[in-house]
Coordinates of N, CA and C and ligand atoms in Angstrom, one line a residue:
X1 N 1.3 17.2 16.2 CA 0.2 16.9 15.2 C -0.7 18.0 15.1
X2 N -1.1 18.4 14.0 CA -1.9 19.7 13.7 C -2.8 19.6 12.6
X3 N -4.1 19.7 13.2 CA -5.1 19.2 11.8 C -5.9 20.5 11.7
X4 N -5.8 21.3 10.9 CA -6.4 22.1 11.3 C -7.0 23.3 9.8
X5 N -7.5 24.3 9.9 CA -8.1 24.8 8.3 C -8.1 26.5 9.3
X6 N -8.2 26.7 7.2 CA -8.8 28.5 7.4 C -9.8 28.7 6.5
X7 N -10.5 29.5 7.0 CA -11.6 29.4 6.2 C -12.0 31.1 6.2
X8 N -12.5 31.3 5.6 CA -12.5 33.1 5.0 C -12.9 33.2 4.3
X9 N -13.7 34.7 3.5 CA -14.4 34.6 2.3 C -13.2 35.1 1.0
X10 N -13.5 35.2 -0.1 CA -12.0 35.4 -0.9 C -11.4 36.7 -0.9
X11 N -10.2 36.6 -0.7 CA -9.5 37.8 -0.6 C -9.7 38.3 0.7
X12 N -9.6 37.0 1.5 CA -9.4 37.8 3.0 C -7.8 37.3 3.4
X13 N -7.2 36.6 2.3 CA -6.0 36.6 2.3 C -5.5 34.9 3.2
X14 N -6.8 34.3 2.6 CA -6.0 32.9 3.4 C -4.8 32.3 3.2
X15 N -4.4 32.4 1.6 CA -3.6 32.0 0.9 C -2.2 32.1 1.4
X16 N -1.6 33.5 1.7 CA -0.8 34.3 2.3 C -0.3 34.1 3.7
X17 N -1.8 34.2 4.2 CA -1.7 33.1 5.5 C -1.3 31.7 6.0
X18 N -2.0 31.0 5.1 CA -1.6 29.6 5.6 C 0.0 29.5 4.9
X19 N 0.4 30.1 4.2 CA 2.0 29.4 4.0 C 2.5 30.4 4.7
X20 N 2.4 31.4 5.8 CA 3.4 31.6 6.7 C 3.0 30.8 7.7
X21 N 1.8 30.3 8.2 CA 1.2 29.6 9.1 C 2.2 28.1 8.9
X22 N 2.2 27.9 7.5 CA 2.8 26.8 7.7 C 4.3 26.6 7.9
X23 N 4.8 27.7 7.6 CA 6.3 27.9 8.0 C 6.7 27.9 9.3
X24 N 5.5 28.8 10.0 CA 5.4 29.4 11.6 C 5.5 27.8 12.0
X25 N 4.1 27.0 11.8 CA 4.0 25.6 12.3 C 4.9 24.5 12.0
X26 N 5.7 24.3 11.1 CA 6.1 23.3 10.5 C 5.1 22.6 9.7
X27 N 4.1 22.8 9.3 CA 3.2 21.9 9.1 C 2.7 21.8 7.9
X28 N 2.3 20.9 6.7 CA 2.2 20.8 5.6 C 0.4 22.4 5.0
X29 N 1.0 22.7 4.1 CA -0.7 23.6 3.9 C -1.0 22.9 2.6
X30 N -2.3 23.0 2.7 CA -2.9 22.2 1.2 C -3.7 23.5 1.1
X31 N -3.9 24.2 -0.4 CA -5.0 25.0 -0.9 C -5.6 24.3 -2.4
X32 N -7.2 23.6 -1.8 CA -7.5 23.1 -3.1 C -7.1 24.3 -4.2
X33 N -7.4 25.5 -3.9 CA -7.8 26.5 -4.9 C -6.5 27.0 -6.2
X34 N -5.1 26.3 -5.4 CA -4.0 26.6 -5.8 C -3.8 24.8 -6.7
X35 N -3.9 23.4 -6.1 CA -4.2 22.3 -6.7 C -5.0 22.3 -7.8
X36 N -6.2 23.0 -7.7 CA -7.2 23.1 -9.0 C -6.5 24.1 -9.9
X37 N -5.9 25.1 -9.9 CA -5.3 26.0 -11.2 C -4.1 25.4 -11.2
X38 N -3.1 24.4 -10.4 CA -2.2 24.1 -11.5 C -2.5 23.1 -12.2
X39 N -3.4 22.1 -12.3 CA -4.7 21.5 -12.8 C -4.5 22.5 -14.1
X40 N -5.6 23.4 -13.9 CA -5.9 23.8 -15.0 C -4.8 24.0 -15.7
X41 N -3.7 25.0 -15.4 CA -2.3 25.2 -16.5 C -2.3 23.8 -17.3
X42 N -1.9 22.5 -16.1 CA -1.3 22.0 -17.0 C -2.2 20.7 -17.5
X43 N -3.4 21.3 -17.8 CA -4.6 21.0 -18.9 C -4.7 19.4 -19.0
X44 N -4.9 18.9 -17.0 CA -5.0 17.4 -16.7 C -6.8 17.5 -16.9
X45 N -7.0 15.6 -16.9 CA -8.9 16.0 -16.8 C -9.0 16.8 -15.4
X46 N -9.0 16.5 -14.5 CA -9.4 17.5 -13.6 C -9.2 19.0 -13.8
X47 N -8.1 19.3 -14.1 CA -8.1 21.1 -14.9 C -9.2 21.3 -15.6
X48 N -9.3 20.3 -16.8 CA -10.2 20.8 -17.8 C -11.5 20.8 -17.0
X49 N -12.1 20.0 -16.1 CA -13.7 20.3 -15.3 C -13.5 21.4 -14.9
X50 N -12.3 21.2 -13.7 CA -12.4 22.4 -12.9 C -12.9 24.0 -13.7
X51 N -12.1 24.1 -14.8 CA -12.1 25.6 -15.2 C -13.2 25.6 -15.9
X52 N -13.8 25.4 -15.9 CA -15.3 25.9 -16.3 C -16.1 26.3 -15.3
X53 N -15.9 26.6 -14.1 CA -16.5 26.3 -12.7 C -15.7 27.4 -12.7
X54 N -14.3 27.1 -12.0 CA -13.4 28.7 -11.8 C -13.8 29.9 -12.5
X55 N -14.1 30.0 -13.6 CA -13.4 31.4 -14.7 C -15.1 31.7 -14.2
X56 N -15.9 31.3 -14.1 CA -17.7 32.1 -13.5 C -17.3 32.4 -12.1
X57 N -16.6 32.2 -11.3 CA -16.2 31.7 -9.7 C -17.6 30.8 -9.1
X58 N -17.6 30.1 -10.1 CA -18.5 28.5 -9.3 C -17.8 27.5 -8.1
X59 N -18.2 26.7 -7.3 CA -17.5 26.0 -6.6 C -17.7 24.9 -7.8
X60 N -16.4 24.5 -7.2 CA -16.2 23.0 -8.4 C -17.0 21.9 -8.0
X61 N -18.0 21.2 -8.5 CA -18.8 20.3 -7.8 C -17.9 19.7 -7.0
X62 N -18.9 19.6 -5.8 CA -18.8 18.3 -4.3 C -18.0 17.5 -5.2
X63 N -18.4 16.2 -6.2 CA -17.9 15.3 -6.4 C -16.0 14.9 -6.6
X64 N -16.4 16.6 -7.5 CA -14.8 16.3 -8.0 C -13.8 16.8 -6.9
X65 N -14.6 17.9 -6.0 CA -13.3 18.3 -5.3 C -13.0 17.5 -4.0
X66 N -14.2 16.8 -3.4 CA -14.0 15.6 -2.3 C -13.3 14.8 -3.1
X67 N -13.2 14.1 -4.3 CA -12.1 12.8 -4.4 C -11.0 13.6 -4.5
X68 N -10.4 15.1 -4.8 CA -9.2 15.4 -4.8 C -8.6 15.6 -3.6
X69 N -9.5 16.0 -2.9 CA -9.1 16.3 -1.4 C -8.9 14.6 -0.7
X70 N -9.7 13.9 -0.3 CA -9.4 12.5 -0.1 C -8.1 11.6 -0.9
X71 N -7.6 12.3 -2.2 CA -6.5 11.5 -2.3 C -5.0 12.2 -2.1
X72 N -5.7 13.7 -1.9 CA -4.4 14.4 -0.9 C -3.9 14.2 0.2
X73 N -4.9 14.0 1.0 CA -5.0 13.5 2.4 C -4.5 12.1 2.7
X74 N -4.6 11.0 1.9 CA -3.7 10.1 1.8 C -2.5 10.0 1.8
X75 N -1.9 11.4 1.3 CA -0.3 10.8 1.0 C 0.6 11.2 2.1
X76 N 1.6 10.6 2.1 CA 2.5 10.6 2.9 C 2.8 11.9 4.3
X77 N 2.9 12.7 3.3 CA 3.2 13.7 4.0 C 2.3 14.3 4.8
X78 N 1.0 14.1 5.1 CA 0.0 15.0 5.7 C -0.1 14.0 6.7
X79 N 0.9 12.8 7.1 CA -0.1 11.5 8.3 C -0.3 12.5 9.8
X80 N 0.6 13.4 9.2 CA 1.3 13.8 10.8 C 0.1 15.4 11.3
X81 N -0.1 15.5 10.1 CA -1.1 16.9 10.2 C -1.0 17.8 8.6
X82 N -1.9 18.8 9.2 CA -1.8 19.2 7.7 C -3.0 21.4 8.3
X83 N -2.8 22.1 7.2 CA -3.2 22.8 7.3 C -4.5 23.2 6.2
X84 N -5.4 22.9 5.9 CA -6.2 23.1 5.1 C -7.0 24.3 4.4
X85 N -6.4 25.2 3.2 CA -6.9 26.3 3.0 C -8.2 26.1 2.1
X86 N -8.9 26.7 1.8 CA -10.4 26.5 1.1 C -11.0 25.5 0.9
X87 N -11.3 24.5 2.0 CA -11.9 23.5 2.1 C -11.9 23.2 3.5
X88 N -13.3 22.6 3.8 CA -14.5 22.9 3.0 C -15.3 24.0 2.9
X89 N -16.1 24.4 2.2 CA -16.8 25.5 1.5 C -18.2 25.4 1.6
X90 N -18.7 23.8 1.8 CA -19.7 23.4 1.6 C -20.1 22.2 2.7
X91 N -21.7 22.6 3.3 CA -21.7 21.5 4.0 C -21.8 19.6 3.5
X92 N -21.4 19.8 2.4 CA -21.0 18.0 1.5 C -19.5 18.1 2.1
X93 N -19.1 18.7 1.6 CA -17.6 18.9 2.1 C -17.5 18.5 3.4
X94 N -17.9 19.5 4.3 CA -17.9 19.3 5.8 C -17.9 17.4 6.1
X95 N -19.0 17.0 6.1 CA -19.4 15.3 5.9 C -18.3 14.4 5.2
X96 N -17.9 15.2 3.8 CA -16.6 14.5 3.7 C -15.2 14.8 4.4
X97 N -15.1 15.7 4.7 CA -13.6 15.7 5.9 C -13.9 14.8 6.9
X98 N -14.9 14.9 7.8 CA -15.4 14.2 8.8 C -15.0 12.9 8.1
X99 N -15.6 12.3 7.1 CA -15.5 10.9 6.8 C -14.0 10.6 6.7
X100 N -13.2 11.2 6.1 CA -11.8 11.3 5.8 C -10.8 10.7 7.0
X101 N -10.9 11.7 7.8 CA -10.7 12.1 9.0 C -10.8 10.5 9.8
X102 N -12.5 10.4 10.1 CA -13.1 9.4 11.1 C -12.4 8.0 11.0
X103 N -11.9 8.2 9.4 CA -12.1 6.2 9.1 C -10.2 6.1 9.7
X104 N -9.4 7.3 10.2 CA -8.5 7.0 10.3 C -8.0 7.7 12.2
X105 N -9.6 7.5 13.1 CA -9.4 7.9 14.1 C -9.2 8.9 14.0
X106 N -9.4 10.0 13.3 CA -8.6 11.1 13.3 C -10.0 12.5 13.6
X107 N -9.7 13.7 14.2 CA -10.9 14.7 14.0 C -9.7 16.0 13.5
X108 N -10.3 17.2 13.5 CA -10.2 18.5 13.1 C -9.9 19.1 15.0
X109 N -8.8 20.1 14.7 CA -8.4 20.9 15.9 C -9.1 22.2 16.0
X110 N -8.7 22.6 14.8 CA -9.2 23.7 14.9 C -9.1 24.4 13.7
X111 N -10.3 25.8 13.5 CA -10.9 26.1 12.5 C -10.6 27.7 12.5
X112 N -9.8 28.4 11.6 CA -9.4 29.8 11.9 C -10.0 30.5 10.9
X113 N -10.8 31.1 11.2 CA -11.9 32.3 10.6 C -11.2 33.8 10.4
X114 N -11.1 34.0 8.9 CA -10.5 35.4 9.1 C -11.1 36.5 8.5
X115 N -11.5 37.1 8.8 CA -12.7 38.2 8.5 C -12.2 39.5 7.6
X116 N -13.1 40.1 7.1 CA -13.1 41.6 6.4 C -14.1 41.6 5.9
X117 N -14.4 42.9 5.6 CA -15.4 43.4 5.2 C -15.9 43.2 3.7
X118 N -17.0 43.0 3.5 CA -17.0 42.9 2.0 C -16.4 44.1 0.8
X119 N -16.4 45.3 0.8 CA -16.5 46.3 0.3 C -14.8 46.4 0.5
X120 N -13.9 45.5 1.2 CA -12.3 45.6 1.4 C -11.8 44.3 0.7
X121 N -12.9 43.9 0.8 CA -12.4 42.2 0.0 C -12.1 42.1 -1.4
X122 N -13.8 43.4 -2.0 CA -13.5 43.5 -3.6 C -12.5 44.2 -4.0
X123 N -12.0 45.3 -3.1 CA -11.2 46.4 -3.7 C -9.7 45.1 -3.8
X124 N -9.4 44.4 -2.9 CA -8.1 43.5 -2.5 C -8.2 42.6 -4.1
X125 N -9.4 42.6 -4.0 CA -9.2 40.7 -4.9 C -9.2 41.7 -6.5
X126 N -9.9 43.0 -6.8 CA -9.8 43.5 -7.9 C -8.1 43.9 -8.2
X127 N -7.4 44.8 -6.8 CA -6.1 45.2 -6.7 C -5.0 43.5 -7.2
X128 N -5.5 42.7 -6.6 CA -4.4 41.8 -7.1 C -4.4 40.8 -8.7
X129 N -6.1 41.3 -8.8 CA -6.2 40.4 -10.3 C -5.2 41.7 -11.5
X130 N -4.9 42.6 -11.0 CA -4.0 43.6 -12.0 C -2.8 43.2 -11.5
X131 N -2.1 42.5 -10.7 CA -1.0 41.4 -10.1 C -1.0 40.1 -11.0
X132 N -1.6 39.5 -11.1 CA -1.6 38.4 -10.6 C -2.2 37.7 -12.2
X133 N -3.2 38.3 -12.7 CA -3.9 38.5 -13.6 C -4.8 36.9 -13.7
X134 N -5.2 36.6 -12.8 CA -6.4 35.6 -12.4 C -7.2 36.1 -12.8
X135 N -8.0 35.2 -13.8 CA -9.4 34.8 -14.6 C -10.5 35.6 -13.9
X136 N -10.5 34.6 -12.4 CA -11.8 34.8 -12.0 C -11.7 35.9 -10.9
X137 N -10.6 37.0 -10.9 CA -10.8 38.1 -10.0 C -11.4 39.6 -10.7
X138 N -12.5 39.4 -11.7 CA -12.8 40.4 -12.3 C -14.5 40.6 -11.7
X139 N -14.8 41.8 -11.4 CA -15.6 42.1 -10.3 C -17.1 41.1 -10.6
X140 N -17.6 41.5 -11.6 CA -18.5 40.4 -11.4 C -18.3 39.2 -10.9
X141 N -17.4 37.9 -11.5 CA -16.7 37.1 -10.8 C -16.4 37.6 -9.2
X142 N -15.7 38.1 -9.1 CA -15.5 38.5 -7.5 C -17.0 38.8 -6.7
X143 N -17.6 39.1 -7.0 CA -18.9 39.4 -6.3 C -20.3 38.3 -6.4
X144 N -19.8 37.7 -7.4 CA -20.3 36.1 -7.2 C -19.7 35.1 -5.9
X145 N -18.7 35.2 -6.2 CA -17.5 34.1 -5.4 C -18.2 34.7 -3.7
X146 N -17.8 36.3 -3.9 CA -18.5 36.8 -2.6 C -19.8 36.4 -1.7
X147 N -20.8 36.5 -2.9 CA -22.3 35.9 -2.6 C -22.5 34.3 -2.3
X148 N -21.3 33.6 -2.9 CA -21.5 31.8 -2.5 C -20.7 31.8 -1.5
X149 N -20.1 32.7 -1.1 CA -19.4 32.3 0.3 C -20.5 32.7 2.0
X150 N -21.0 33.7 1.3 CA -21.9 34.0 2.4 C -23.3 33.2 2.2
X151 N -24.0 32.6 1.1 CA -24.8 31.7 1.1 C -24.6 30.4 1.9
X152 N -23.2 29.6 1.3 CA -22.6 28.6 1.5 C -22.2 28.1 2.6
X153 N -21.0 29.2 3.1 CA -19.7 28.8 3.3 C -19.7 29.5 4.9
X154 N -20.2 30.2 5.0 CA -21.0 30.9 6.8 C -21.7 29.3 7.1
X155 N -22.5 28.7 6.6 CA -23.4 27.7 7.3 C -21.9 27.1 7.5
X156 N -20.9 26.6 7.2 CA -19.6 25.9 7.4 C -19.2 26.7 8.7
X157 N -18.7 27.4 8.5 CA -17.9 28.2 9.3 C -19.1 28.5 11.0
X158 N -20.3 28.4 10.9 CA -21.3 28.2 12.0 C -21.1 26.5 12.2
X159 N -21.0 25.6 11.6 CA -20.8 24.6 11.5 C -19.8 24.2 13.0
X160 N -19.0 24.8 12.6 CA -17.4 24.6 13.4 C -17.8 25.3 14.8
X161 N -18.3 26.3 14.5 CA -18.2 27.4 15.7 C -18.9 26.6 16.8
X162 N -20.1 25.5 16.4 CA -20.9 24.8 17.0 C -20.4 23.6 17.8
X163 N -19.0 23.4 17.0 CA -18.1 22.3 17.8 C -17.3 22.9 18.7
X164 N -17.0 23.9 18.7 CA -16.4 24.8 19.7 C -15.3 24.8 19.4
X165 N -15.0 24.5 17.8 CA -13.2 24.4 17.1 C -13.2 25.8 16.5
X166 N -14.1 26.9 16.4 CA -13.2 28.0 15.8 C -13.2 29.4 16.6
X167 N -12.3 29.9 15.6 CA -11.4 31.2 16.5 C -11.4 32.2 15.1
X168 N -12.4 33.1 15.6 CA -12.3 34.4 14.6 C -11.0 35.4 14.7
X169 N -10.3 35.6 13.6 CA -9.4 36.8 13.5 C -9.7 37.7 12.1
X170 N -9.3 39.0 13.2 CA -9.4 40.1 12.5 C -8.3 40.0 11.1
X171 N -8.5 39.9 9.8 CA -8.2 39.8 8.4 C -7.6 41.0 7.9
X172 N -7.8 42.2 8.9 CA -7.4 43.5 8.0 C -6.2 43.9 8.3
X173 N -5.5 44.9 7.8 CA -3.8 45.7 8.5 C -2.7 44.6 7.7
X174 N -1.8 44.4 7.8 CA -0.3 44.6 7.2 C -0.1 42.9 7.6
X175 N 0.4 41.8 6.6 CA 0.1 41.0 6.5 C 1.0 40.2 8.0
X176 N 2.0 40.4 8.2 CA 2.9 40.2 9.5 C 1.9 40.3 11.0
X177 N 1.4 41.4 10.9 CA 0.4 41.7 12.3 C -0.8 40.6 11.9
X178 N -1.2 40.2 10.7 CA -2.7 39.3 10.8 C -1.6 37.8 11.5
X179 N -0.6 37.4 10.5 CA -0.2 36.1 10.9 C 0.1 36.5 12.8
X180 N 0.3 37.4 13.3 CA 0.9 37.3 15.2 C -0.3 36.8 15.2
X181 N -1.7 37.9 14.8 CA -3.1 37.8 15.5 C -3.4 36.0 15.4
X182 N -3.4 35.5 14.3 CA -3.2 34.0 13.9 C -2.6 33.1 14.8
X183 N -1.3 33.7 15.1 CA -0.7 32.6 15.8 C -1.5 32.7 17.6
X184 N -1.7 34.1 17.9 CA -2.3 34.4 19.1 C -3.4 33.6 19.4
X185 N -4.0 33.3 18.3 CA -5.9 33.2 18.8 C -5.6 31.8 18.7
X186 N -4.1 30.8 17.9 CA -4.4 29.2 18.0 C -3.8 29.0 19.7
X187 N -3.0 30.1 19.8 CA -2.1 29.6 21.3 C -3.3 29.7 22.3
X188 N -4.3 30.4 22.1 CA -5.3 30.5 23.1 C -6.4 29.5 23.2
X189 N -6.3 29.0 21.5 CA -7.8 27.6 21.8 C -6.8 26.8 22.2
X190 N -5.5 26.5 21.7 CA -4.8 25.2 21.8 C -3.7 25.5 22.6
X191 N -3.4 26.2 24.4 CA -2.1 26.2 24.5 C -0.6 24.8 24.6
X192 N -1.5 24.1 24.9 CA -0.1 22.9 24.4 C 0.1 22.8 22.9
X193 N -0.9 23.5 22.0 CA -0.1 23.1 20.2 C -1.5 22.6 20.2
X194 N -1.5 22.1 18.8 CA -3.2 22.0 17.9 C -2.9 20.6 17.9
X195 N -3.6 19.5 18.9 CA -3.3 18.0 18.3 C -4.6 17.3 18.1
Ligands
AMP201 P1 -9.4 30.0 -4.0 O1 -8.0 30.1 -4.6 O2 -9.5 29.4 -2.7 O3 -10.1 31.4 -4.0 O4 -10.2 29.1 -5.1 C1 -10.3 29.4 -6.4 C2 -11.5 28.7 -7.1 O5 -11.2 27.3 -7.0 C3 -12.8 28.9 -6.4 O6 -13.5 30.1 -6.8 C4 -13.6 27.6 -6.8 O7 -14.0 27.7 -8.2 C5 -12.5 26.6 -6.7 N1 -12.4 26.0 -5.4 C6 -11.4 26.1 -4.5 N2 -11.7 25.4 -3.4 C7 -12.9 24.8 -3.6 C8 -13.8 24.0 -2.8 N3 -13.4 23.7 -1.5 N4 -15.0 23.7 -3.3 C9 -15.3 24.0 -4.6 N5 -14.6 24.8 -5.3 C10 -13.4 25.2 -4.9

């Protein structure tokens, strides 16, 4: 059983991470951030809120993205564990996982923090919006998203560290060597496995 999240500011490459993470683990990964744009493509009401939030890089209000996450978390496949990429972001959020979580006996294992520098973050997240060709990776956008994560999304990530569930990893170098460092730092908070 593995309950567990990454949390990082953008373009520290969580994305990348948690689906080898979850290959490495067996273990299901949820990225609201990936749920909310196929939303948007396929122009459900939730796409339509969400993208007006996205394309500025706003966080999508507390409201809407707690009920999405709460009815993810219900289904089937996550009873057993789950890996959580960009959530939470916010201390509403935090209070709602907890709630999630609590009403089913259940807590958080562990919390993996992956770092970089801001000035490597913009070059990454500008380098892949000419990839990728994502809305909200154009530098203003990106330097917003940047500034709500360090307003935000640090009081979260302090949040965790206070429970004594997170483990900083180094974010930078060749995407193979971040996932060992990843796997290294959970064998060390968790050596029997993340339950
Ligand atoms: P990401 O792919 O994780 O960078 O997320 C892309 C965008 O989706 C963010 O800039 C937000 O607009 C929205 N989003 C993703 N996760 C959350 C969250 N936990 N809370 C609010 N907005 C989110």
């Amino acid at each position: 059983m593995t309950r567990m999240l990454l949390i990082g500011p953008p373009g520290s490459g969580k994305g990348t991470q948690a689906e080898r993470l979850s290959d490495r683990l067996g273990v299901v990964a949820i990225s609201t951030g990936d749920i909310f744009r196929t939303n948007v493509q396929e122009k459900t009401p939730l796409g339509l809120k969400a993208k007006t939030y996205m394309d500025v890089g706003d966080f999508v209000p507390d409201e809407v993205t707690n009920e999405m996450v709460r009815g993810r978390l219900s289904s089937e496949d996550v009873k057993d564990g789950f890996l959580l990429d960009g959530y939470p972001r916010t201390v509403q959020q935090i209070t709602e996982l907890d709630d999630i979580l609590g009403r089913n006996g259940q807590q958080l294992a562990l919390a993996v923090l992956l770092t970089a520098a801001d000035e490597e973050l913009v070059e990454r997240l500008l380098g892949r919006a000419l990839i990728t060709g994502r809305t909200d990776d154009n530098e203003t956008v990106v330097r917003h998203r940047l500034d709500l994560y360090h307003r935000q999304t640090e009081t979260v990530v302090a949040n965790y560290a206070q429970r004594g569930i997170l483990t900083s990893v180094n974010g930078s170098g060749p995407v193979e060597e971040v996932t060992d460092r990843v796997m290294a730092a959970i064998e060390k908070m968790a050596p029997k496995g993340v339950h």
